[in-house]
Short mmCIF file of C-alpha atoms in Angstrom, two decimals:
data_model
loop_
_atom_site.label_atom_id
_atom_site.label_comp_id
_atom_site.label_asym_id
_atom_site.label_seq_id
_atom_site.Cartn_x
_atom_site.Cartn_y
_atom_site.Cartn_z
CA MET A 109 -64.02 -96.41 -3.35
CA ILE A 110 -60.87 -97.44 -5.26
CA THR A 111 -57.32 -98.56 -4.66
CA ALA A 112 -54.44 -96.69 -6.15
CA ASP A 113 -50.97 -96.16 -5.54
CA ALA A 114 -50.18 -92.52 -4.19
CA THR A 115 -46.89 -90.71 -4.63
CA ILE A 116 -45.29 -88.92 -1.53
CA ILE A 117 -44.75 -85.08 -2.33
CA THR A 118 -43.83 -84.16 1.04
CA ASN A 119 -43.43 -86.03 4.54
CA THR A 120 -42.48 -83.59 7.08
CA ASN A 121 -41.71 -84.00 10.74
CA LEU A 122 -43.88 -81.02 12.30
CA THR A 123 -42.89 -81.37 15.90
CA GLY A 124 -41.85 -84.39 18.32
CA ASP A 125 -43.94 -87.56 16.84
CA LEU A 126 -46.25 -85.62 14.72
CA TRP A 127 -45.92 -86.09 11.08
CA GLN A 128 -47.68 -84.70 7.93
CA ALA A 129 -47.35 -86.26 4.44
CA VAL A 130 -48.98 -84.89 1.26
CA LEU A 131 -49.85 -87.60 -1.16
CA LYS A 132 -50.78 -87.28 -4.79
CA VAL A 133 -53.17 -89.86 -6.00
CA ALA A 134 -55.79 -90.11 -8.82
CA GLU A 135 -59.57 -90.11 -8.19
CA ILE A 136 -59.61 -90.44 -4.56
CA PRO A 137 -59.26 -86.81 -3.37
CA GLU A 138 -62.45 -85.63 -5.45
CA MET A 139 -64.30 -88.45 -3.91
CA VAL A 140 -63.65 -87.54 -0.12
CA VAL A 141 -66.25 -86.33 2.23
CA PRO A 142 -65.17 -84.41 5.44
CA GLY A 143 -64.54 -87.25 8.22
CA GLN A 144 -63.67 -90.04 5.80
CA TYR A 145 -60.28 -91.96 5.76
CA VAL A 146 -57.89 -93.82 3.53
CA HIS A 147 -56.56 -97.22 4.51
CA LEU A 148 -52.86 -97.19 3.62
CA GLN A 149 -50.39 -99.97 2.83
CA LEU A 150 -46.58 -99.70 2.71
CA LYS A 151 -45.23 -101.29 -0.53
CA GLN A 152 -41.91 -101.21 0.94
CA ARG A 153 -42.79 -103.41 3.86
CA PRO A 154 -44.61 -106.48 2.64
CA GLU A 155 -44.43 -107.85 6.27
CA HIS A 156 -47.02 -105.32 7.09
CA MET A 157 -49.72 -106.95 5.13
CA LEU A 158 -52.49 -105.17 7.13
CA ARG A 159 -53.60 -101.66 6.10
CA ARG A 160 -53.77 -98.91 8.50
CA PRO A 161 -56.40 -96.22 8.63
CA PHE A 162 -55.57 -92.39 8.22
CA SER A 163 -58.12 -89.36 8.50
CA VAL A 164 -57.95 -87.00 5.60
CA HIS A 165 -56.94 -83.84 7.06
CA LYS A 166 -57.57 -81.98 4.05
CA VAL A 167 -57.53 -82.10 0.00
CA LEU A 168 -55.31 -79.91 -2.10
CA VAL A 169 -56.04 -78.59 -5.50
CA THR A 170 -53.37 -78.35 -8.21
CA ASP A 171 -53.98 -77.47 -11.96
CA ASP A 172 -57.64 -76.97 -10.79
CA GLU A 173 -58.00 -80.54 -9.85
CA PRO A 174 -58.27 -82.04 -6.32
CA ASP A 175 -55.48 -84.43 -6.76
CA GLN A 176 -53.52 -84.47 -3.36
CA LEU A 177 -54.48 -85.66 0.03
CA VAL A 178 -53.01 -84.57 3.35
CA ILE A 179 -52.74 -86.93 6.48
CA THR A 180 -51.18 -86.08 9.72
CA TYR A 181 -50.20 -88.78 11.92
CA GLN A 182 -48.19 -89.71 14.97
CA THR A 183 -45.37 -92.40 14.99
CA VAL A 184 -46.72 -94.79 17.49
CA GLY A 185 -45.73 -98.11 16.09
CA GLN A 186 -43.56 -100.10 13.39
CA LEU A 187 -45.74 -99.01 10.41
CA THR A 188 -45.93 -95.46 11.12
CA GLY A 189 -42.36 -95.28 11.88
CA HIS A 190 -41.61 -96.85 8.46
CA LEU A 191 -44.05 -94.38 7.02
CA ALA A 192 -42.12 -91.27 8.49
CA GLY A 193 -38.89 -92.63 6.80
CA LEU A 194 -40.37 -92.56 3.41
CA LYS A 195 -39.04 -89.89 0.78
CA PRO A 196 -40.55 -87.79 -1.74
CA GLY A 197 -41.14 -89.76 -5.01
CA GLU A 198 -41.58 -93.08 -3.11
CA THR A 199 -45.26 -94.47 -3.17
CA VAL A 200 -47.83 -96.07 -1.08
CA ASN A 201 -50.98 -97.75 -1.75
CA LEU A 202 -54.36 -96.48 -0.73
CA LEU A 203 -57.72 -97.67 -0.46
CA GLY A 204 -60.57 -95.19 -0.16
CA PRO A 205 -62.13 -93.07 0.66
CA LEU A 206 -63.84 -95.24 3.40
CA GLY A 207 -66.28 -94.78 6.12
CA GLN A 208 -69.22 -92.46 7.06
CA GLY A 209 -68.16 -88.99 7.25
CA TRP A 210 -69.78 -86.04 9.23
CA ARG A 211 -73.42 -85.46 8.44
CA LEU A 212 -72.99 -81.63 8.61
CA PRO A 213 -76.16 -79.49 9.27
CA VAL A 214 -75.59 -76.13 7.28
CA ARG A 215 -78.85 -74.71 8.31
CA ILE A 216 -77.55 -73.79 11.85
CA LYS A 217 -76.19 -70.77 13.53
CA ARG A 218 -73.49 -72.00 15.77
CA ALA A 219 -71.31 -75.20 16.13
CA LEU A 220 -68.48 -76.34 17.82
CA PHE A 221 -65.74 -78.61 17.11
CA VAL A 222 -63.59 -80.27 19.79
CA GLY A 223 -60.23 -81.91 18.90
CA GLY A 224 -57.66 -83.60 20.97
CA GLY A 225 -54.17 -83.68 19.62
CA VAL A 226 -54.08 -85.50 16.16
CA GLY A 227 -57.76 -85.83 16.40
CA TRP A 228 -57.96 -82.38 14.89
CA ALA A 229 -56.99 -83.97 11.57
CA ALA A 230 -60.60 -85.57 11.12
CA LEU A 231 -62.29 -82.43 12.06
CA ALA A 232 -60.44 -79.82 10.10
CA MET A 233 -62.23 -80.18 6.74
CA ALA A 234 -65.66 -80.19 8.48
CA ALA A 235 -65.02 -77.04 10.34
CA GLY A 236 -63.73 -75.34 7.01
CA SER A 237 -67.12 -76.45 5.38
CA LEU A 238 -69.52 -74.83 8.01
CA SER A 239 -67.38 -71.66 7.97
CA ALA A 240 -68.00 -71.65 4.24
CA PHE A 241 -71.66 -71.59 4.78
CA SER A 242 -71.38 -68.69 7.16
CA VAL A 243 -71.91 -70.76 10.24
CA GLU A 244 -70.43 -69.43 13.35
CA THR A 245 -67.75 -71.94 14.19
CA HIS A 246 -65.97 -72.64 17.49
CA LEU A 247 -62.83 -74.71 17.83
CA LEU A 248 -61.66 -76.23 21.31
CA VAL A 249 -58.42 -77.69 20.40
CA GLY A 250 -56.25 -79.48 23.23
CA ALA A 251 -52.70 -80.56 22.62
CA ARG A 252 -49.38 -81.29 24.46
CA ASN A 253 -47.94 -77.83 23.97
CA ALA A 254 -47.74 -74.71 21.79
CA ASP A 255 -45.64 -76.56 19.41
CA TYR A 256 -48.48 -79.29 18.72
CA LEU A 257 -50.90 -76.72 18.34
CA GLU A 258 -48.91 -74.55 15.77
CA ALA A 259 -48.16 -77.82 13.92
CA LEU A 260 -51.80 -78.41 13.78
CA SER A 261 -52.62 -75.22 12.61
CA ILE A 262 -51.23 -75.98 9.19
CA GLY A 263 -54.38 -78.00 8.52
CA ILE A 264 -56.62 -75.44 9.41
CA ASN A 265 -55.39 -72.32 7.80
CA ASP A 266 -55.17 -73.82 4.25
CA ARG A 267 -58.63 -75.11 4.02
CA SER A 268 -60.60 -72.47 5.91
CA TYR A 269 -59.70 -69.33 7.56
CA PRO A 270 -56.46 -68.09 9.19
CA LEU A 271 -56.31 -68.69 12.94
CA ASN A 272 -54.11 -67.11 15.70
CA LEU A 273 -53.19 -69.98 17.84
CA TYR A 274 -51.16 -68.23 20.35
CA GLY A 275 -53.85 -66.62 22.25
CA SER A 276 -56.40 -68.40 24.62
CA GLU A 277 -59.18 -67.18 22.57
CA SER A 278 -59.26 -65.36 19.18
CA GLU A 279 -62.06 -64.23 16.88
CA VAL A 280 -61.46 -64.12 12.95
CA GLY A 281 -64.73 -63.40 11.37
CA SER A 282 -67.52 -65.68 12.67
CA SER A 283 -64.98 -68.07 13.80
CA PHE A 284 -63.51 -68.52 17.48
CA ILE A 285 -60.45 -70.85 18.65
CA HIS A 286 -60.16 -71.74 22.27
CA LEU A 287 -57.08 -73.52 23.18
CA ALA A 288 -55.60 -75.80 26.11
CA THR A 289 -52.17 -77.31 26.47
CA ASP A 290 -51.09 -79.91 28.98
CA ASP A 291 -48.07 -77.81 29.78
CA GLY A 292 -49.82 -74.44 29.91
CA SER A 293 -47.38 -72.99 27.04
CA THR A 294 -50.61 -71.75 25.29
CA GLY A 295 -54.20 -70.98 26.28
CA HIS A 296 -55.66 -73.05 29.34
CA HIS A 297 -53.19 -75.15 31.36
CA GLY A 298 -55.16 -78.38 31.43
CA MET A 299 -57.42 -80.47 29.57
CA ASN A 300 -59.55 -78.68 26.66
CA THR A 301 -62.63 -80.36 28.41
CA GLU A 302 -62.19 -78.23 31.38
CA LEU A 303 -63.17 -75.29 29.16
CA LEU A 304 -66.43 -77.10 28.02
CA ASP A 305 -68.79 -75.91 30.62
CA ASP A 306 -67.68 -72.34 30.31
CA LEU A 307 -68.40 -72.69 26.57
CA LEU A 308 -71.68 -74.24 26.73
CA ASP A 309 -72.95 -71.53 29.30
CA ALA A 310 -71.69 -68.84 27.10
CA TYR A 311 -73.04 -69.89 23.78
CA GLU A 312 -75.93 -71.76 22.42
CA PHE A 313 -74.71 -74.28 20.07
CA ASP A 314 -76.93 -76.27 17.32
CA TYR A 315 -74.29 -78.87 16.57
CA ILE A 316 -71.07 -80.31 18.07
CA ALA A 317 -68.31 -82.78 16.53
CA THR A 318 -65.68 -84.25 18.28
CA CYS A 319 -62.68 -86.51 17.58
CA GLY A 320 -59.61 -87.40 19.72
CA PRO A 321 -58.81 -89.46 22.99
CA GLU A 322 -62.21 -91.60 23.71
CA PRO A 323 -62.30 -90.31 27.28
CA MET A 324 -62.38 -86.57 25.94
CA GLN A 325 -64.89 -88.01 23.52
CA ARG A 326 -67.03 -89.48 26.13
CA ILE A 327 -67.20 -86.13 28.24
CA VAL A 328 -68.34 -84.19 25.22
CA ALA A 329 -70.90 -86.52 24.33
CA MET A 330 -72.39 -86.70 27.57
CA LYS A 331 -72.45 -83.09 27.85
CA ALA A 332 -74.24 -82.78 24.58
CA ILE A 333 -76.63 -85.22 25.32
CA SER A 334 -77.53 -83.84 28.76
CA LEU A 335 -78.29 -80.52 26.94
CA GLY A 336 -80.09 -81.93 23.86
CA ILE A 337 -77.49 -80.86 21.35
CA SER A 338 -76.89 -82.65 18.35
CA CYS A 339 -73.46 -84.12 18.49
CA GLU A 340 -71.32 -86.44 16.45
CA VAL A 341 -68.13 -88.37 17.47
CA SER A 342 -65.33 -89.64 15.28
CA LEU A 343 -64.26 -93.14 17.12
CA GLU A 344 -60.86 -94.95 16.46
CA ARG A 345 -60.43 -98.59 16.54
CA ARG A 346 -57.81 -101.01 14.96
CA MET A 347 -58.99 -101.94 11.51
CA ALA A 348 -57.95 -104.90 9.58
CA CYS A 349 -60.02 -104.92 6.38
CA GLY A 350 -61.71 -101.48 6.40
CA LEU A 351 -64.58 -103.00 4.47
CA GLY A 352 -66.86 -104.11 7.39
CA SER A 353 -65.80 -107.89 6.63
CA CYS A 354 -63.43 -108.99 9.57
CA LEU A 355 -65.28 -107.44 12.51
CA SER A 356 -62.19 -106.38 14.28
CA CYS A 357 -63.36 -102.64 15.00
CA THR A 358 -66.85 -103.24 16.63
CA VAL A 359 -68.40 -100.88 18.93
CA ALA A 360 -71.34 -101.30 21.10
CA THR A 361 -74.04 -99.05 20.17
CA HIS A 362 -77.95 -99.14 21.41
CA LYS A 363 -78.54 -100.66 17.77
CA GLY A 364 -76.36 -103.49 18.23
CA ASN A 365 -72.67 -103.90 17.52
CA GLN A 366 -71.70 -101.86 14.76
CA LYS A 367 -68.35 -101.67 12.56
CA VAL A 368 -66.30 -98.45 12.84
CA CYS A 369 -64.53 -98.78 9.51
CA SER A 370 -67.84 -99.01 7.54
CA ASP A 371 -70.80 -97.93 9.97
CA GLY A 372 -68.56 -95.01 11.28
CA PRO A 373 -66.16 -93.80 11.94
CA VAL A 374 -68.67 -90.90 12.67
CA PHE A 375 -71.59 -91.68 14.66
CA ASP A 376 -74.28 -90.02 16.46
CA ALA A 377 -73.13 -89.64 20.05
CA GLY A 378 -76.39 -90.79 21.59
CA GLU A 379 -76.02 -94.17 19.69
CA ILE A 380 -72.74 -95.11 21.41
CA ILE A 381 -72.89 -96.98 24.65
CA TRP A 382 -70.12 -95.38 26.44
#
Protein backbone atom coordinates (compact mmCIF):
# COMPACT_ATOMS: atom_id res chain seq x y z
CA MET A 1 0.00 0.00 0.00
CA ILE A 2 1.32 3.41 -0.96
CA THR A 3 0.03 6.93 -1.53
CA ALA A 4 0.77 8.67 -4.80
CA ASP A 5 -0.51 11.40 -7.09
CA ALA A 6 -2.29 10.09 -10.20
CA THR A 7 -2.66 11.98 -13.46
CA ILE A 8 -5.98 11.83 -15.27
CA ILE A 9 -5.49 10.49 -18.80
CA THR A 10 -9.18 10.43 -19.72
CA ASN A 11 -12.37 11.08 -17.78
CA THR A 12 -15.35 10.07 -19.89
CA ASN A 13 -19.11 10.21 -19.48
CA LEU A 14 -20.15 6.74 -20.65
CA THR A 15 -23.90 7.25 -20.33
CA GLY A 16 -26.24 9.01 -17.92
CA ASP A 17 -24.53 9.30 -14.53
CA LEU A 18 -21.93 6.63 -15.38
CA TRP A 19 -18.33 7.81 -15.80
CA GLN A 20 -14.98 6.16 -16.35
CA ALA A 21 -11.55 7.60 -15.55
CA VAL A 22 -8.14 6.32 -16.63
CA LEU A 23 -5.46 7.30 -14.10
CA LYS A 24 -1.70 7.07 -14.60
CA VAL A 25 0.09 6.38 -11.33
CA ALA A 26 3.36 4.79 -10.26
CA GLU A 27 3.61 1.43 -8.44
CA ILE A 28 -0.04 0.95 -7.45
CA PRO A 29 -1.24 -0.76 -10.68
CA GLU A 30 1.35 -3.54 -10.50
CA MET A 31 0.28 -4.31 -6.91
CA VAL A 32 -3.47 -4.61 -7.53
CA VAL A 33 -5.27 -7.89 -6.85
CA PRO A 34 -8.73 -8.33 -8.47
CA GLY A 35 -11.36 -7.02 -6.08
CA GLN A 36 -9.19 -4.41 -4.37
CA TYR A 37 -9.89 -0.68 -4.40
CA VAL A 38 -8.13 2.67 -4.20
CA HIS A 39 -8.98 5.48 -1.80
CA LEU A 40 -9.19 8.74 -3.76
CA GLN A 41 -8.73 12.28 -2.53
CA LEU A 42 -9.51 15.41 -4.57
CA LYS A 43 -6.60 17.82 -4.25
CA GLN A 44 -8.70 20.52 -5.91
CA ARG A 45 -11.34 20.36 -3.16
CA PRO A 46 -9.66 20.59 0.27
CA GLU A 47 -13.11 20.76 1.90
CA HIS A 48 -13.50 17.09 0.96
CA MET A 49 -10.95 15.92 3.47
CA LEU A 50 -12.13 12.31 3.58
CA ARG A 51 -11.19 9.97 0.77
CA ARG A 52 -13.67 7.90 -1.21
CA PRO A 53 -13.21 4.25 -2.26
CA PHE A 54 -13.33 3.20 -5.93
CA SER A 55 -13.01 -0.38 -7.15
CA VAL A 56 -10.21 -0.97 -9.62
CA HIS A 57 -12.12 -1.88 -12.78
CA LYS A 58 -9.00 -2.88 -14.66
CA VAL A 59 -5.26 -2.31 -15.00
CA LEU A 60 -3.77 -1.06 -18.26
CA VAL A 61 -0.26 -1.75 -19.49
CA THR A 62 1.74 0.84 -21.42
CA ASP A 63 5.39 0.52 -22.46
CA ASP A 64 5.30 -3.03 -21.05
CA GLU A 65 4.52 -1.72 -17.55
CA PRO A 66 1.19 -1.78 -15.66
CA ASP A 67 0.99 1.91 -14.92
CA GLN A 68 -2.65 2.91 -15.39
CA LEU A 69 -5.82 2.19 -13.42
CA VAL A 70 -9.40 2.41 -14.63
CA ILE A 71 -12.20 3.33 -12.24
CA THR A 72 -15.86 3.34 -13.27
CA TYR A 73 -18.13 5.43 -11.09
CA GLN A 74 -21.56 7.04 -10.78
CA THR A 75 -22.05 10.69 -9.90
CA VAL A 76 -24.05 10.33 -6.70
CA GLY A 77 -22.74 13.14 -4.51
CA GLN A 78 -20.56 16.22 -4.35
CA LEU A 79 -17.20 14.46 -4.56
CA THR A 80 -18.07 12.30 -7.55
CA GLY A 81 -19.71 15.33 -9.15
CA HIS A 82 -16.45 17.25 -8.79
CA LEU A 83 -14.47 14.22 -9.96
CA ALA A 84 -16.53 14.12 -13.16
CA GLY A 85 -15.50 17.71 -13.84
CA LEU A 86 -11.77 17.03 -13.81
CA LYS A 87 -9.90 17.23 -17.10
CA PRO A 88 -6.97 15.25 -18.55
CA GLY A 89 -3.72 16.41 -17.01
CA GLU A 90 -5.22 17.20 -13.61
CA THR A 91 -4.21 15.06 -10.66
CA VAL A 92 -5.83 13.28 -7.74
CA ASN A 93 -4.22 11.49 -4.83
CA LEU A 94 -4.59 7.73 -4.42
CA LEU A 95 -4.02 5.49 -1.42
CA GLY A 96 -3.86 1.84 -2.34
CA PRO A 97 -4.31 -0.81 -3.30
CA LEU A 98 -6.50 -1.55 -0.30
CA GLY A 99 -8.67 -4.35 1.04
CA GLN A 100 -9.00 -8.07 0.54
CA GLY A 101 -9.67 -9.12 -3.03
CA TRP A 102 -11.34 -12.19 -4.53
CA ARG A 103 -9.89 -15.52 -3.41
CA LEU A 104 -10.25 -17.05 -6.84
CA PRO A 105 -10.16 -20.86 -7.01
CA VAL A 106 -8.55 -21.72 -10.34
CA ARG A 107 -8.95 -25.51 -10.05
CA ILE A 108 -12.63 -25.42 -10.86
CA LYS A 109 -14.70 -26.06 -13.96
CA ARG A 110 -17.38 -23.39 -13.91
CA ALA A 111 -17.86 -20.00 -12.19
CA LEU A 112 -20.70 -17.48 -12.07
CA PHE A 113 -20.18 -13.73 -11.68
CA VAL A 114 -23.30 -11.73 -10.76
CA GLY A 115 -22.97 -7.97 -11.20
CA GLY A 116 -25.50 -5.21 -10.67
CA GLY A 117 -24.86 -1.91 -12.43
CA VAL A 118 -21.54 -0.28 -11.58
CA GLY A 119 -20.90 -3.19 -9.21
CA TRP A 120 -19.56 -4.97 -12.29
CA ALA A 121 -16.37 -2.89 -11.90
CA ALA A 122 -15.30 -4.98 -8.92
CA LEU A 123 -15.85 -8.23 -10.85
CA ALA A 124 -14.30 -7.52 -14.25
CA MET A 125 -10.68 -8.38 -13.46
CA ALA A 126 -11.70 -11.51 -11.56
CA ALA A 127 -13.80 -12.80 -14.45
CA GLY A 128 -10.92 -12.18 -16.83
CA SER A 129 -8.48 -13.98 -14.54
CA LEU A 130 -10.54 -17.17 -14.35
CA SER A 131 -11.21 -17.10 -18.09
CA ALA A 132 -7.45 -17.01 -18.62
CA PHE A 133 -7.22 -20.27 -16.66
CA SER A 134 -9.79 -21.85 -19.05
CA VAL A 135 -12.49 -21.87 -16.39
CA GLU A 136 -15.94 -21.71 -17.97
CA THR A 137 -17.27 -18.35 -16.82
CA HIS A 138 -20.85 -17.14 -16.79
CA LEU A 139 -21.61 -13.43 -16.34
CA LEU A 140 -25.05 -12.48 -15.09
CA VAL A 141 -25.15 -8.72 -15.52
CA GLY A 142 -28.04 -6.38 -14.76
CA ALA A 143 -28.34 -2.64 -15.38
CA ARG A 144 -30.86 0.11 -16.04
CA ASN A 145 -30.87 -0.25 -19.81
CA ALA A 146 -28.91 -1.34 -22.87
CA ASP A 147 -26.80 1.84 -22.84
CA TYR A 148 -25.50 1.01 -19.36
CA LEU A 149 -24.66 -2.53 -20.39
CA GLU A 150 -22.85 -1.31 -23.49
CA ALA A 151 -20.90 1.16 -21.36
CA LEU A 152 -19.95 -1.50 -18.83
CA SER A 153 -18.68 -3.72 -21.63
CA ILE A 154 -15.72 -1.38 -22.04
CA GLY A 155 -14.32 -2.85 -18.86
CA ILE A 156 -14.97 -6.43 -19.92
CA ASN A 157 -13.56 -6.42 -23.43
CA ASP A 158 -10.13 -5.02 -22.76
CA ARG A 159 -9.10 -7.39 -20.00
CA SER A 160 -10.52 -10.73 -20.97
CA TYR A 161 -12.64 -11.59 -23.97
CA PRO A 162 -14.99 -9.96 -26.50
CA LEU A 163 -18.59 -10.12 -25.42
CA ASN A 164 -21.77 -9.44 -27.32
CA LEU A 165 -23.94 -7.40 -24.99
CA TYR A 166 -26.88 -7.21 -27.35
CA GLY A 167 -28.33 -10.70 -27.01
CA SER A 168 -29.99 -12.19 -23.96
CA GLU A 169 -27.36 -14.93 -23.94
CA SER A 170 -24.26 -15.43 -26.03
CA GLU A 171 -21.28 -17.76 -26.06
CA VAL A 172 -17.68 -16.79 -26.76
CA GLY A 173 -15.36 -19.73 -26.30
CA SER A 174 -15.87 -20.90 -22.73
CA SER A 175 -17.61 -17.72 -21.63
CA PHE A 176 -21.31 -16.93 -21.46
CA ILE A 177 -23.15 -13.73 -20.70
CA HIS A 178 -26.72 -13.44 -19.45
CA LEU A 179 -28.32 -10.00 -19.42
CA ALA A 180 -31.16 -8.21 -17.68
CA THR A 181 -32.32 -4.59 -17.93
CA ASP A 182 -34.83 -2.67 -15.86
CA ASP A 183 -36.55 -1.35 -18.98
CA GLY A 184 -36.32 -4.51 -21.09
CA SER A 185 -34.20 -2.84 -23.78
CA THR A 186 -31.77 -5.78 -23.76
CA GLY A 187 -32.05 -9.32 -22.42
CA HIS A 188 -34.46 -10.19 -19.63
CA HIS A 189 -36.94 -7.47 -18.67
CA GLY A 190 -36.47 -7.20 -14.94
CA MET A 191 -33.91 -7.97 -12.25
CA ASN A 192 -30.91 -10.14 -13.04
CA THR A 193 -31.69 -12.28 -9.98
CA GLU A 194 -34.88 -13.41 -11.73
CA LEU A 195 -32.61 -15.44 -14.02
CA LEU A 196 -30.67 -16.98 -11.16
CA ASP A 197 -32.80 -20.08 -10.54
CA ASP A 198 -32.75 -21.03 -14.22
CA LEU A 199 -28.97 -20.70 -14.35
CA LEU A 200 -28.47 -22.73 -11.19
CA ASP A 201 -30.77 -25.43 -12.58
CA ALA A 202 -29.01 -25.50 -15.96
CA TYR A 203 -25.37 -25.50 -14.79
CA GLU A 204 -23.31 -26.88 -11.93
CA PHE A 205 -21.26 -24.00 -10.58
CA ASP A 206 -18.22 -24.46 -8.36
CA TYR A 207 -17.87 -20.80 -7.43
CA ILE A 208 -20.02 -17.66 -7.40
CA ALA A 209 -18.89 -14.05 -6.94
CA THR A 210 -21.23 -11.08 -6.72
CA CYS A 211 -21.08 -7.30 -6.37
CA GLY A 212 -23.81 -4.69 -6.66
CA PRO A 213 -26.83 -3.62 -4.62
CA GLU A 214 -26.85 -5.45 -1.30
CA PRO A 215 -30.41 -6.85 -1.70
CA MET A 216 -29.20 -8.48 -4.94
CA GLN A 217 -26.13 -9.85 -3.22
CA ARG A 218 -28.23 -11.28 -0.40
CA ILE A 219 -30.41 -13.21 -2.88
CA VAL A 220 -27.33 -14.60 -4.63
CA ALA A 221 -25.65 -15.49 -1.33
CA MET A 222 -28.70 -17.27 0.08
CA LYS A 223 -29.11 -19.33 -3.11
CA ALA A 224 -25.45 -20.30 -3.12
CA ILE A 225 -25.43 -21.22 0.56
CA SER A 226 -28.57 -23.35 0.18
CA LEU A 227 -26.89 -25.29 -2.63
CA GLY A 228 -23.51 -25.59 -0.95
CA ILE A 229 -21.73 -23.52 -3.61
CA SER A 230 -18.66 -21.52 -2.60
CA CYS A 231 -19.68 -17.85 -2.82
CA GLU A 232 -17.98 -14.53 -2.20
CA VAL A 233 -19.53 -11.06 -1.98
CA SER A 234 -17.99 -7.61 -2.30
CA LEU A 235 -19.71 -5.20 0.11
CA GLU A 236 -19.94 -1.43 -0.04
CA ARG A 237 -19.90 0.84 3.00
CA ARG A 238 -19.00 4.44 3.70
CA MET A 239 -15.29 4.45 4.51
CA ALA A 240 -13.41 7.26 6.18
CA CYS A 241 -9.86 6.00 6.69
CA GLY A 242 -9.63 2.86 4.53
CA LEU A 243 -7.17 1.41 7.03
CA GLY A 244 -9.46 -0.21 9.60
CA SER A 245 -8.88 2.46 12.25
CA CYS A 246 -12.06 4.53 12.37
CA LEU A 247 -14.61 1.65 12.49
CA SER A 248 -17.04 3.57 10.25
CA CYS A 249 -17.56 0.63 7.86
CA THR A 250 -18.28 -2.29 10.19
CA VAL A 251 -20.42 -5.21 9.06
CA ALA A 252 -21.95 -7.89 11.27
CA THR A 253 -20.53 -11.36 10.64
CA HIS A 254 -20.61 -14.70 12.41
CA LYS A 255 -17.05 -13.91 13.53
CA GLY A 256 -18.17 -10.62 15.10
CA ASN A 257 -18.08 -7.14 13.64
CA GLN A 258 -15.56 -6.79 10.83
CA LYS A 259 -14.34 -3.82 8.79
CA VAL A 260 -15.27 -3.69 5.13
CA CYS A 261 -12.27 -1.49 4.30
CA SER A 262 -9.60 -3.90 5.56
CA ASP A 263 -11.24 -7.28 6.36
CA GLY A 264 -13.15 -6.92 3.08
CA PRO A 265 -14.54 -5.63 0.82
CA VAL A 266 -14.64 -9.29 -0.30
CA PHE A 267 -16.10 -11.73 2.22
CA ASP A 268 -17.22 -15.32 2.21
CA ALA A 269 -20.98 -15.06 1.76
CA GLY A 270 -21.56 -17.49 4.63
CA GLU A 271 -19.78 -15.21 7.10
CA ILE A 272 -22.18 -12.28 6.67
CA ILE A 273 -25.22 -11.91 8.94
CA TRP A 274 -27.70 -10.94 6.29
